mmCIF file of C-alpha atoms in Angstrom:
data_model
loop_
_atom_site.group_PDB
_atom_site.id
_atom_site.type_symbol
_atom_site.label_atom_id
_atom_site.label_comp_id
_atom_site.label_asym_id
_atom_site.label_seq_id
_atom_site.Cartn_x
_atom_site.Cartn_y
_atom_site.Cartn_z
ATOM 1 C CA MET L 1 -14.181 10.620 -1.822
ATOM 2 C CA SER L 2 -12.883 7.744 -3.979
ATOM 3 C CA TYR L 3 -10.825 4.985 -2.575
ATOM 4 C CA ARG L 4 -10.074 3.320 -5.954
ATOM 5 C CA THR L 5 -6.319 3.773 -6.014
ATOM 6 C CA THR L 6 -3.759 3.436 -8.944
ATOM 7 C CA TYR L 7 -0.463 2.004 -7.533
ATOM 8 C CA PRO L 8 2.641 2.004 -10.191
ATOM 9 C CA VAL L 9 3.710 -1.001 -11.417
ATOM 10 C CA ALA L 10 6.263 -2.445 -14.383
ATOM 11 C CA PRO L 11 5.546 -1.208 -17.833
ATOM 12 C CA VAL L 12 4.164 -3.217 -20.425
ATOM 13 C CA ALA L 13 6.817 -5.258 -22.102
ATOM 14 C CA MET L 14 6.663 -6.644 -25.895
ATOM 15 C CA ARG L 15 7.420 -10.261 -25.937
ATOM 16 C CA ARG L 16 7.462 -13.122 -28.528
ATOM 17 C CA ALA L 17 4.477 -15.811 -27.688
ATOM 18 C CA ARG L 18 5.848 -19.085 -27.389
ATOM 19 C CA GLY L 19 4.921 -21.124 -30.531
ATOM 20 C CA CYS L 20 2.997 -18.524 -32.072
ATOM 21 C CA GLY L 21 5.760 -16.999 -34.116
ATOM 22 C CA LYS L 22 4.644 -13.381 -33.600
ATOM 23 C CA PRO L 23 4.694 -10.571 -31.138
ATOM 24 C CA CYS L 24 2.316 -10.174 -28.608
ATOM 25 C CA ASP L 25 1.485 -7.324 -25.798
ATOM 26 C CA VAL L 26 2.010 -8.670 -22.231
ATOM 27 C CA ARG L 27 1.931 -6.482 -19.519
ATOM 28 C CA GLU L 28 4.377 -7.906 -16.645
ATOM 29 C CA ILE L 29 3.507 -7.007 -12.881
ATOM 30 C CA PRO L 30 6.016 -8.354 -10.240
ATOM 31 C CA VAL L 31 4.253 -10.245 -7.728
ATOM 32 C CA ASP L 32 6.116 -8.133 -5.108
ATOM 33 C CA GLU L 33 4.148 -5.001 -6.243
ATOM 34 C CA VAL L 34 0.640 -7.348 -5.658
ATOM 35 C CA ALA L 35 2.217 -8.256 -2.021
ATOM 36 C CA ASP L 36 2.728 -4.616 -1.263
ATOM 37 C CA THR L 37 -0.684 -3.559 -2.435
ATOM 38 C CA VAL L 38 -2.169 -6.163 -0.281
ATOM 39 C CA ARG L 39 -0.090 -5.022 2.565
ATOM 40 C CA ARG L 40 -1.048 -1.427 2.488
ATOM 41 C CA LEU L 41 -4.879 -2.554 1.702
ATOM 42 C CA CYS L 42 -4.835 -4.562 4.832
ATOM 43 C CA VAL L 43 -4.028 -1.865 7.164
ATOM 44 C CA GLU L 44 -6.128 1.237 5.435
ATOM 45 C CA THR L 45 -9.204 -1.213 5.313
ATOM 46 C CA ASN L 46 -9.112 -2.273 8.957
ATOM 47 C CA HIS L 47 -8.201 1.203 10.226
ATOM 48 C CA GLU L 48 -10.433 3.402 8.001
ATOM 49 C CA LEU L 49 -13.965 2.732 6.835
ATOM 50 C CA ARG L 50 -14.708 3.870 3.303
ATOM 51 C CA GLY L 51 -16.070 7.446 3.459
ATOM 52 C CA ASP L 52 -19.269 6.411 1.164
ATOM 53 C CA HIS L 53 -20.069 3.987 4.134
ATOM 54 C CA VAL L 54 -19.558 6.654 7.099
ATOM 55 C CA ALA L 55 -22.005 8.640 4.790
ATOM 56 C CA ALA L 56 -24.552 5.970 4.884
ATOM 57 C CA LEU L 57 -24.227 5.628 8.618
ATOM 58 C CA ARG L 58 -24.969 9.371 8.801
ATOM 59 C CA ARG L 59 -27.826 8.889 6.753
ATOM 60 C CA ALA L 60 -28.942 6.179 9.105
ATOM 61 C CA ARG L 61 -28.329 8.251 12.125
ATOM 62 C CA ASP L 62 -30.994 10.941 10.490
ATOM 63 C CA ASP L 63 -33.391 8.249 9.606
ATOM 64 C CA GLU L 64 -33.289 6.261 12.937
ATOM 65 C CA GLN L 65 -36.226 7.317 15.322
ATOM 66 C CA SER L 66 -35.123 5.254 18.480
ATOM 67 C CA PRO L 67 -33.338 7.376 21.042
ATOM 68 C CA ILE L 68 -31.080 4.576 21.742
ATOM 69 C CA GLY L 69 -30.821 3.697 18.157
ATOM 70 C CA GLN L 70 -29.556 7.049 17.566
ATOM 71 C CA GLU L 71 -27.107 6.380 20.542
ATOM 72 C CA VAL L 72 -25.492 3.396 18.876
ATOM 73 C CA LEU L 73 -25.153 5.243 15.413
ATOM 74 C CA ASP L 74 -23.549 8.108 17.309
ATOM 75 C CA ARG L 75 -20.954 5.863 18.884
ATOM 76 C CA LEU L 76 -20.169 4.012 15.513
ATOM 77 C CA LEU L 77 -19.668 7.390 13.924
ATOM 78 C CA ALA L 78 -17.361 8.517 16.781
ATOM 79 C CA ASN L 79 -15.652 5.029 16.583
ATOM 80 C CA ALA L 80 -15.001 5.632 12.806
ATOM 81 C CA GLU L 81 -13.256 8.906 13.381
ATOM 82 C CA VAL L 82 -11.051 7.640 16.315
ATOM 83 C CA SER L 83 -9.972 4.756 14.175
ATOM 84 C CA ALA L 84 -9.104 6.808 11.280
ATOM 85 C CA ARG L 85 -7.232 9.462 13.322
ATOM 86 C CA GLU L 86 -5.424 7.051 15.646
ATOM 87 C CA ARG L 87 -4.704 4.470 12.863
ATOM 88 C CA ILE L 88 -6.006 1.707 14.762
ATOM 89 C CA ALA L 89 -8.732 -1.303 14.136
ATOM 90 C CA PHE L 90 -12.304 -0.017 13.926
ATOM 91 C CA CYS L 91 -13.375 -3.415 15.160
ATOM 92 C CA GLN L 92 -11.443 -6.113 17.019
ATOM 93 C CA ASP L 93 -12.437 -8.850 14.679
ATOM 94 C CA THR L 94 -10.027 -8.081 12.037
ATOM 95 C CA GLY L 95 -11.810 -10.951 10.007
ATOM 96 C CA TYR L 96 -10.699 -12.894 6.881
ATOM 97 C CA ALA L 97 -8.820 -11.144 4.185
ATOM 98 C CA VAL L 98 -11.260 -11.738 1.182
ATOM 99 C CA CYS L 99 -9.618 -10.928 -2.146
ATOM 100 C CA PHE L 100 -11.329 -10.380 -5.402
ATOM 101 C CA LEU L 101 -9.131 -10.198 -8.427
ATOM 102 C CA GLU L 102 -10.082 -9.419 -11.980
ATOM 103 C CA ILE L 103 -7.203 -9.933 -13.997
ATOM 104 C CA GLY L 104 -6.781 -9.116 -17.587
ATOM 105 C CA GLN L 105 -5.527 -11.867 -19.843
ATOM 106 C CA ASP L 106 -2.577 -9.950 -21.156
ATOM 107 C CA VAL L 107 -1.251 -9.914 -17.456
ATOM 108 C CA HIS L 108 1.936 -12.041 -16.632
ATOM 109 C CA PHE L 109 2.997 -12.132 -13.294
ATOM 110 C CA THR L 110 6.461 -12.335 -12.696
ATOM 111 C CA GLY L 111 8.811 -12.820 -9.784
ATOM 112 C CA GLY L 112 7.103 -15.948 -8.123
ATOM 113 C CA SER L 113 3.798 -17.103 -6.796
ATOM 114 C CA LEU L 114 0.578 -14.973 -7.161
ATOM 115 C CA ALA L 115 -1.223 -16.713 -4.540
ATOM 116 C CA ALA L 116 2.155 -16.643 -2.361
ATOM 117 C CA ALA L 117 2.456 -12.985 -2.803
ATOM 118 C CA LEU L 118 -1.122 -12.240 -1.804
ATOM 119 C CA ASP L 119 -0.703 -14.125 1.393
ATOM 120 C CA ARG L 120 2.721 -12.454 2.002
ATOM 121 C CA GLY L 121 0.752 -9.213 1.846
ATOM 122 C CA VAL L 122 -1.751 -10.399 4.114
ATOM 123 C CA ALA L 123 0.912 -11.572 6.821
ATOM 124 C CA GLU L 124 2.795 -8.337 6.573
ATOM 125 C CA GLY L 125 -0.279 -5.981 6.779
ATOM 126 C CA TYR L 126 -1.530 -7.675 9.681
ATOM 127 C CA ARG L 127 1.652 -7.635 11.504
ATOM 128 C CA GLU L 128 2.222 -4.100 10.496
ATOM 129 C CA GLY L 129 -1.063 -2.774 11.636
ATOM 130 C CA TYR L 130 -1.331 -4.493 15.023
ATOM 131 C CA LEU L 131 -4.189 -6.552 13.628
ATOM 132 C CA ARG L 132 -5.681 -9.716 14.941
ATOM 133 C CA ALA L 133 -4.759 -13.175 13.521
ATOM 134 C CA SER L 134 -8.074 -14.712 13.517
ATOM 135 C CA LEU L 135 -7.642 -17.720 11.040
ATOM 136 C CA VAL L 136 -7.209 -21.393 12.336
ATOM 137 C CA ARG L 137 -5.649 -24.066 10.031
ATOM 138 C CA SER L 138 -8.751 -26.257 10.125
ATOM 139 C CA PRO L 139 -12.383 -26.167 11.657
ATOM 140 C CA VAL L 140 -11.325 -29.437 13.702
ATOM 141 C CA ASP L 141 -7.863 -28.869 15.358
ATOM 142 C CA ARG L 142 -8.355 -24.910 15.888
ATOM 143 C CA VAL L 143 -4.914 -24.014 15.485
ATOM 144 C CA ASN L 144 -4.105 -20.571 14.658
ATOM 145 C CA THR L 145 -2.181 -20.183 11.657
ATOM 146 C CA GLY L 146 -0.232 -16.993 13.425
ATOM 147 C CA ASP L 147 -0.688 -14.389 10.527
ATOM 148 C CA ASN L 148 -4.032 -14.468 9.319
ATOM 149 C CA THR L 149 -3.533 -16.386 6.302
ATOM 150 C CA PRO L 150 -4.570 -17.745 3.957
ATOM 151 C CA ALA L 151 -6.165 -14.894 2.105
ATOM 152 C CA MET L 152 -9.690 -16.268 0.869
ATOM 153 C CA VAL L 153 -9.200 -15.488 -2.757
ATOM 154 C CA HIS L 154 -11.711 -15.218 -5.955
ATOM 155 C CA TYR L 155 -10.164 -14.714 -9.434
ATOM 156 C CA ASP L 156 -11.858 -13.596 -12.452
ATOM 157 C CA LEU L 157 -10.113 -13.784 -15.962
ATOM 158 C CA VAL L 158 -11.280 -10.843 -18.036
ATOM 159 C CA GLU L 159 -10.096 -8.654 -21.234
ATOM 160 C CA GLY L 160 -6.989 -6.350 -21.357
ATOM 161 C CA ASP L 161 -4.344 -5.790 -19.431
ATOM 162 C CA GLY L 162 -5.418 -4.618 -16.111
ATOM 163 C CA VAL L 163 -5.619 -5.792 -12.601
ATOM 164 C CA ARG L 164 -8.441 -4.946 -10.336
ATOM 165 C CA LEU L 165 -8.128 -5.999 -6.754
ATOM 166 C CA THR L 166 -10.751 -5.798 -4.103
ATOM 167 C CA LEU L 167 -10.144 -6.323 -0.558
ATOM 168 C CA LEU L 168 -13.352 -7.278 1.656
ATOM 169 C CA VAL L 169 -12.301 -7.434 5.710
ATOM 170 C CA LYS L 170 -14.967 -10.273 6.872
ATOM 171 C CA GLY L 171 -15.662 -10.565 10.548
ATOM 172 C CA ALA L 172 -16.974 -13.853 11.716
ATOM 173 C CA GLY L 173 -20.161 -12.682 13.542
ATOM 174 C CA CYS L 174 -22.034 -11.497 10.417
ATOM 175 C CA ASP L 175 -20.616 -14.132 8.226
ATOM 176 C CA ASN L 176 -21.910 -16.745 10.708
ATOM 177 C CA MET L 177 -25.572 -15.252 10.097
ATOM 178 C CA SER L 178 -25.394 -15.759 6.226
ATOM 179 C CA ALA L 179 -27.397 -18.327 4.593
ATOM 180 C CA LEU L 180 -28.087 -19.961 1.295
ATOM 181 C CA ARG L 181 -31.119 -21.651 0.203
ATOM 182 C CA MET L 182 -31.851 -23.698 -3.129
ATOM 183 C CA LEU L 183 -35.316 -22.345 -3.645
ATOM 184 C CA THR L 184 -37.317 -23.622 -6.752
ATOM 185 C CA PRO L 185 -38.671 -21.522 -9.452
ATOM 186 C CA ALA L 186 -42.077 -21.948 -7.779
ATOM 187 C CA ALA L 187 -41.164 -19.932 -5.001
ATOM 188 C CA GLY L 188 -40.542 -17.004 -7.061
ATOM 189 C CA VAL L 189 -39.524 -13.703 -6.089
ATOM 190 C CA GLU L 190 -41.999 -13.572 -3.036
ATOM 191 C CA GLY L 191 -40.478 -16.538 -1.662
ATOM 192 C CA MET L 192 -36.779 -15.101 -2.049
ATOM 193 C CA LYS L 193 -38.033 -12.168 -0.254
ATOM 194 C CA ARG L 194 -39.272 -14.384 2.641
ATOM 195 C CA PHE L 195 -36.158 -16.080 2.996
ATOM 196 C CA VAL L 196 -34.316 -12.763 3.311
ATOM 197 C CA VAL L 197 -36.359 -11.141 6.035
ATOM 198 C CA GLU L 198 -35.968 -14.522 7.894
ATOM 199 C CA THR L 199 -32.330 -14.467 7.847
ATOM 200 C CA ILE L 200 -32.292 -11.111 9.079
ATOM 201 C CA GLU L 201 -34.831 -12.110 11.773
ATOM 202 C CA SER L 202 -32.993 -15.044 12.977
ATOM 203 C CA ALA L 203 -29.767 -12.865 12.939
ATOM 204 C CA GLY L 204 -31.026 -10.529 15.196
ATOM 205 C CA PRO L 205 -28.222 -8.387 16.896
ATOM 206 C CA SER L 206 -25.576 -11.202 16.180
ATOM 207 C CA ALA L 207 -24.927 -9.800 12.744
ATOM 208 C CA SER L 208 -24.160 -6.368 14.395
ATOM 209 C CA PRO L 209 -26.647 -4.036 12.522
ATOM 210 C CA PRO L 210 -27.096 -2.231 10.794
ATOM 211 C CA VAL L 211 -25.882 -4.236 7.942
ATOM 212 C CA THR L 212 -24.915 -4.260 4.597
ATOM 213 C CA VAL L 213 -26.618 -7.190 2.881
ATOM 214 C CA GLY L 214 -25.150 -8.971 -0.208
ATOM 215 C CA ILE L 215 -27.537 -11.147 -2.232
ATOM 216 C CA GLY L 216 -26.535 -13.572 -5.050
ATOM 217 C CA MET L 217 -29.174 -15.164 -7.168
ATOM 218 C CA GLY L 218 -28.744 -17.802 -9.780
ATOM 219 C CA GLY L 219 -25.817 -19.685 -10.988
ATOM 220 C CA THR L 220 -25.061 -22.858 -8.936
ATOM 221 C CA PHE L 221 -24.720 -23.476 -5.450
ATOM 222 C CA ASP L 222 -21.592 -22.239 -4.883
ATOM 223 C CA ARG L 223 -21.666 -19.487 -7.501
ATOM 224 C CA ALA L 224 -24.424 -17.761 -5.733
ATOM 225 C CA ALA L 225 -22.285 -17.779 -2.548
ATOM 226 C CA VAL L 226 -19.752 -15.825 -4.192
ATOM 227 C CA LEU L 227 -22.062 -13.551 -5.966
ATOM 228 C CA ALA L 228 -23.596 -12.568 -2.567
ATOM 229 C CA LYS L 229 -19.996 -11.790 -0.983
ATOM 230 C CA LYS L 230 -19.065 -9.852 -3.780
ATOM 231 C CA ALA L 231 -22.307 -7.934 -3.829
ATOM 232 C CA LEU L 232 -20.924 -6.570 -0.595
ATOM 233 C CA THR L 233 -17.962 -4.573 -2.224
ATOM 234 C CA ARG L 234 -20.379 -2.376 -4.509
ATOM 235 C CA GLU L 235 -19.202 0.901 -4.109
ATOM 236 C CA PRO L 236 -20.777 3.382 -2.993
ATOM 237 C CA THR L 237 -22.698 1.599 -0.138
ATOM 238 C CA GLY L 238 -26.489 1.534 -0.801
ATOM 239 C CA SER L 239 -26.075 2.469 -4.744
ATOM 240 C CA ALA L 240 -28.760 0.756 -6.821
ATOM 241 C CA SER L 241 -28.175 -1.638 -9.316
ATOM 242 C CA PRO L 242 -28.109 -0.543 -12.757
ATOM 243 C CA ASP L 243 -30.775 -3.227 -13.582
ATOM 244 C CA PRO L 244 -34.043 -1.707 -12.696
ATOM 245 C CA LYS L 245 -35.985 -4.849 -11.619
ATOM 246 C CA LEU L 246 -32.971 -5.680 -9.417
ATOM 247 C CA ALA L 247 -32.696 -1.776 -8.288
ATOM 248 C CA GLU L 248 -36.611 -2.236 -7.284
ATOM 249 C CA LEU L 249 -36.218 -5.241 -5.523
ATOM 250 C CA GLU L 250 -33.437 -3.809 -3.569
ATOM 251 C CA ALA L 251 -35.613 -0.821 -2.325
ATOM 252 C CA GLU L 252 -38.285 -3.426 -1.664
ATOM 253 C CA LEU L 253 -35.967 -5.393 0.581
ATOM 254 C CA VAL L 254 -34.351 -2.276 2.634
ATOM 255 C CA ASP L 255 -37.962 -1.498 3.530
ATOM 256 C CA ALA L 256 -38.893 -5.056 4.418
ATOM 257 C CA ILE L 257 -35.844 -5.460 6.775
ATOM 258 C CA ASN L 258 -35.904 -2.326 8.310
ATOM 259 C CA ALA L 259 -39.544 -2.891 9.282
ATOM 260 C CA THR L 260 -38.481 -5.967 11.205
ATOM 261 C CA GLY L 261 -37.659 -3.332 14.123
ATOM 262 C CA ILE L 262 -34.439 -5.010 15.161
ATOM 263 C CA GLY L 263 -32.618 -1.843 14.732
ATOM 264 C CA PRO L 264 -29.074 -0.644 15.502
ATOM 265 C CA ALA L 265 -27.043 -3.146 17.609
ATOM 266 C CA GLY L 266 -30.328 -4.905 17.829
ATOM 267 C CA PHE L 267 -31.820 -2.280 20.491
ATOM 268 C CA GLY L 268 -34.799 -1.574 18.364
ATOM 269 C CA GLY L 269 -35.313 0.911 15.763
ATOM 270 C CA THR L 270 -36.150 1.993 12.544
ATOM 271 C CA VAL L 271 -32.753 1.263 10.593
ATOM 272 C CA THR L 272 -31.536 -2.420 10.816
ATOM 273 C CA THR L 273 -29.719 -2.225 7.149
ATOM 274 C CA VAL L 274 -28.128 0.513 5.579
ATOM 275 C CA ALA L 275 -27.926 -1.067 2.226
ATOM 276 C CA VAL L 276 -29.070 -3.990 0.298
ATOM 277 C CA HIS L 277 -27.298 -5.153 -3.121
ATOM 278 C CA VAL L 278 -28.322 -7.783 -5.283
ATOM 279 C CA GLU L 279 -26.396 -9.453 -7.974
ATOM 280 C CA ALA L 280 -28.070 -11.856 -10.396
ATOM 281 C CA TYR L 281 -26.401 -14.663 -12.734
ATOM 282 C CA PRO L 282 -28.176 -17.198 -15.337
ATOM 283 C CA THR L 283 -29.165 -20.269 -13.697
ATOM 284 C CA HIS L 284 -31.053 -23.808 -14.527
ATOM 285 C CA ILE L 285 -34.600 -23.869 -15.621
ATOM 286 C CA ALA L 286 -35.344 -26.066 -12.252
ATOM 287 C CA ALA L 287 -33.479 -23.967 -9.996
ATOM 288 C CA PHE L 288 -33.520 -20.432 -8.022
ATOM 289 C CA PRO L 289 -30.446 -20.690 -5.862
ATOM 290 C CA VAL L 290 -30.311 -17.794 -3.117
ATOM 291 C CA ALA L 291 -27.203 -16.720 -1.044
ATOM 292 C CA ILE L 292 -27.512 -14.046 1.598
ATOM 293 C CA ASN L 293 -24.242 -12.682 3.042
ATOM 294 C CA LEU L 294 -24.387 -10.238 5.890
ATOM 295 C CA ASP L 295 -21.947 -7.550 6.790
ATOM 296 C CA CYS L 296 -22.083 -5.737 10.162
ATOM 297 C CA HIS L 297 -21.796 -2.027 10.655
ATOM 298 C CA SER L 298 -18.112 -2.225 10.443
ATOM 299 C CA HIS L 299 -18.197 -2.738 6.759
ATOM 300 C CA ARG L 300 -14.596 -2.593 5.523
ATOM 301 C CA VAL L 301 -13.724 -2.893 1.846
ATOM 302 C CA ARG L 302 -11.378 -1.389 -0.545
ATOM 303 C CA THR L 303 -11.100 -1.338 -4.207
ATOM 304 C CA VAL L 304 -7.753 -0.734 -6.130
ATOM 305 C CA THR L 305 -6.536 -0.777 -9.861
ATOM 306 C CA LEU L 306 -2.824 -1.971 -10.673
#
């Protein structure tokens, strides 16, 4: 079952580009459409795990050899069924609303601020879905913003007139167990693999396994972290990278992480991760940045195309 949904938006408009003296195709999208899409996504993503991730949990149940690990997975699967049926949050930590937007360069948003529309959609969705407001306005004063805003937004400008919006609901427990290290090229892939396994072992039960592991390699310090978080949004859960070398690395890391024996909920077992997704990017000749972003068993993500 695909969770990529197409929502109607305003038609393409023919406009005259300012100063260029010739017509150009610009697609106009009202920001109200964006806000409404985000509102719906916030509710759906918190209430219903993506079908392919439920399938990954079922595979984990089949593979798990520990009786207590099997029981944990049975309860997670039952919880997914109840939350979808009753339209209630799968997890009490309804997390950050992390938005990834791929925006075509021929798109023009109308009717106000895109950033404000994203925040409005989050606020309305969390209120409508009876979802906990978990954000504070500063790490220092810890005053709750009251509506789970602001959204954590990442923009990518691409060719065309399309808009692709991904919402990742990210709880704090697993995010707190994430890590970034600026390795050197001398550490190599073997050093990277050791860092990943060390991070999983340090997290133990605190990341609420079985986890989905997003890994970003390359770029700068900040780019690696964004790559790792975006890697979590790959669909379906557990699908291999199109790069054969990265796909091989992903398979090796799944085996190494499951060999830790941490198991479901940290009670011990043979399944500690259901997926490792690795993304790579060009980097400096003297650098090997590696970021690891963990997502817990309640892996909540949706992608739509406007």
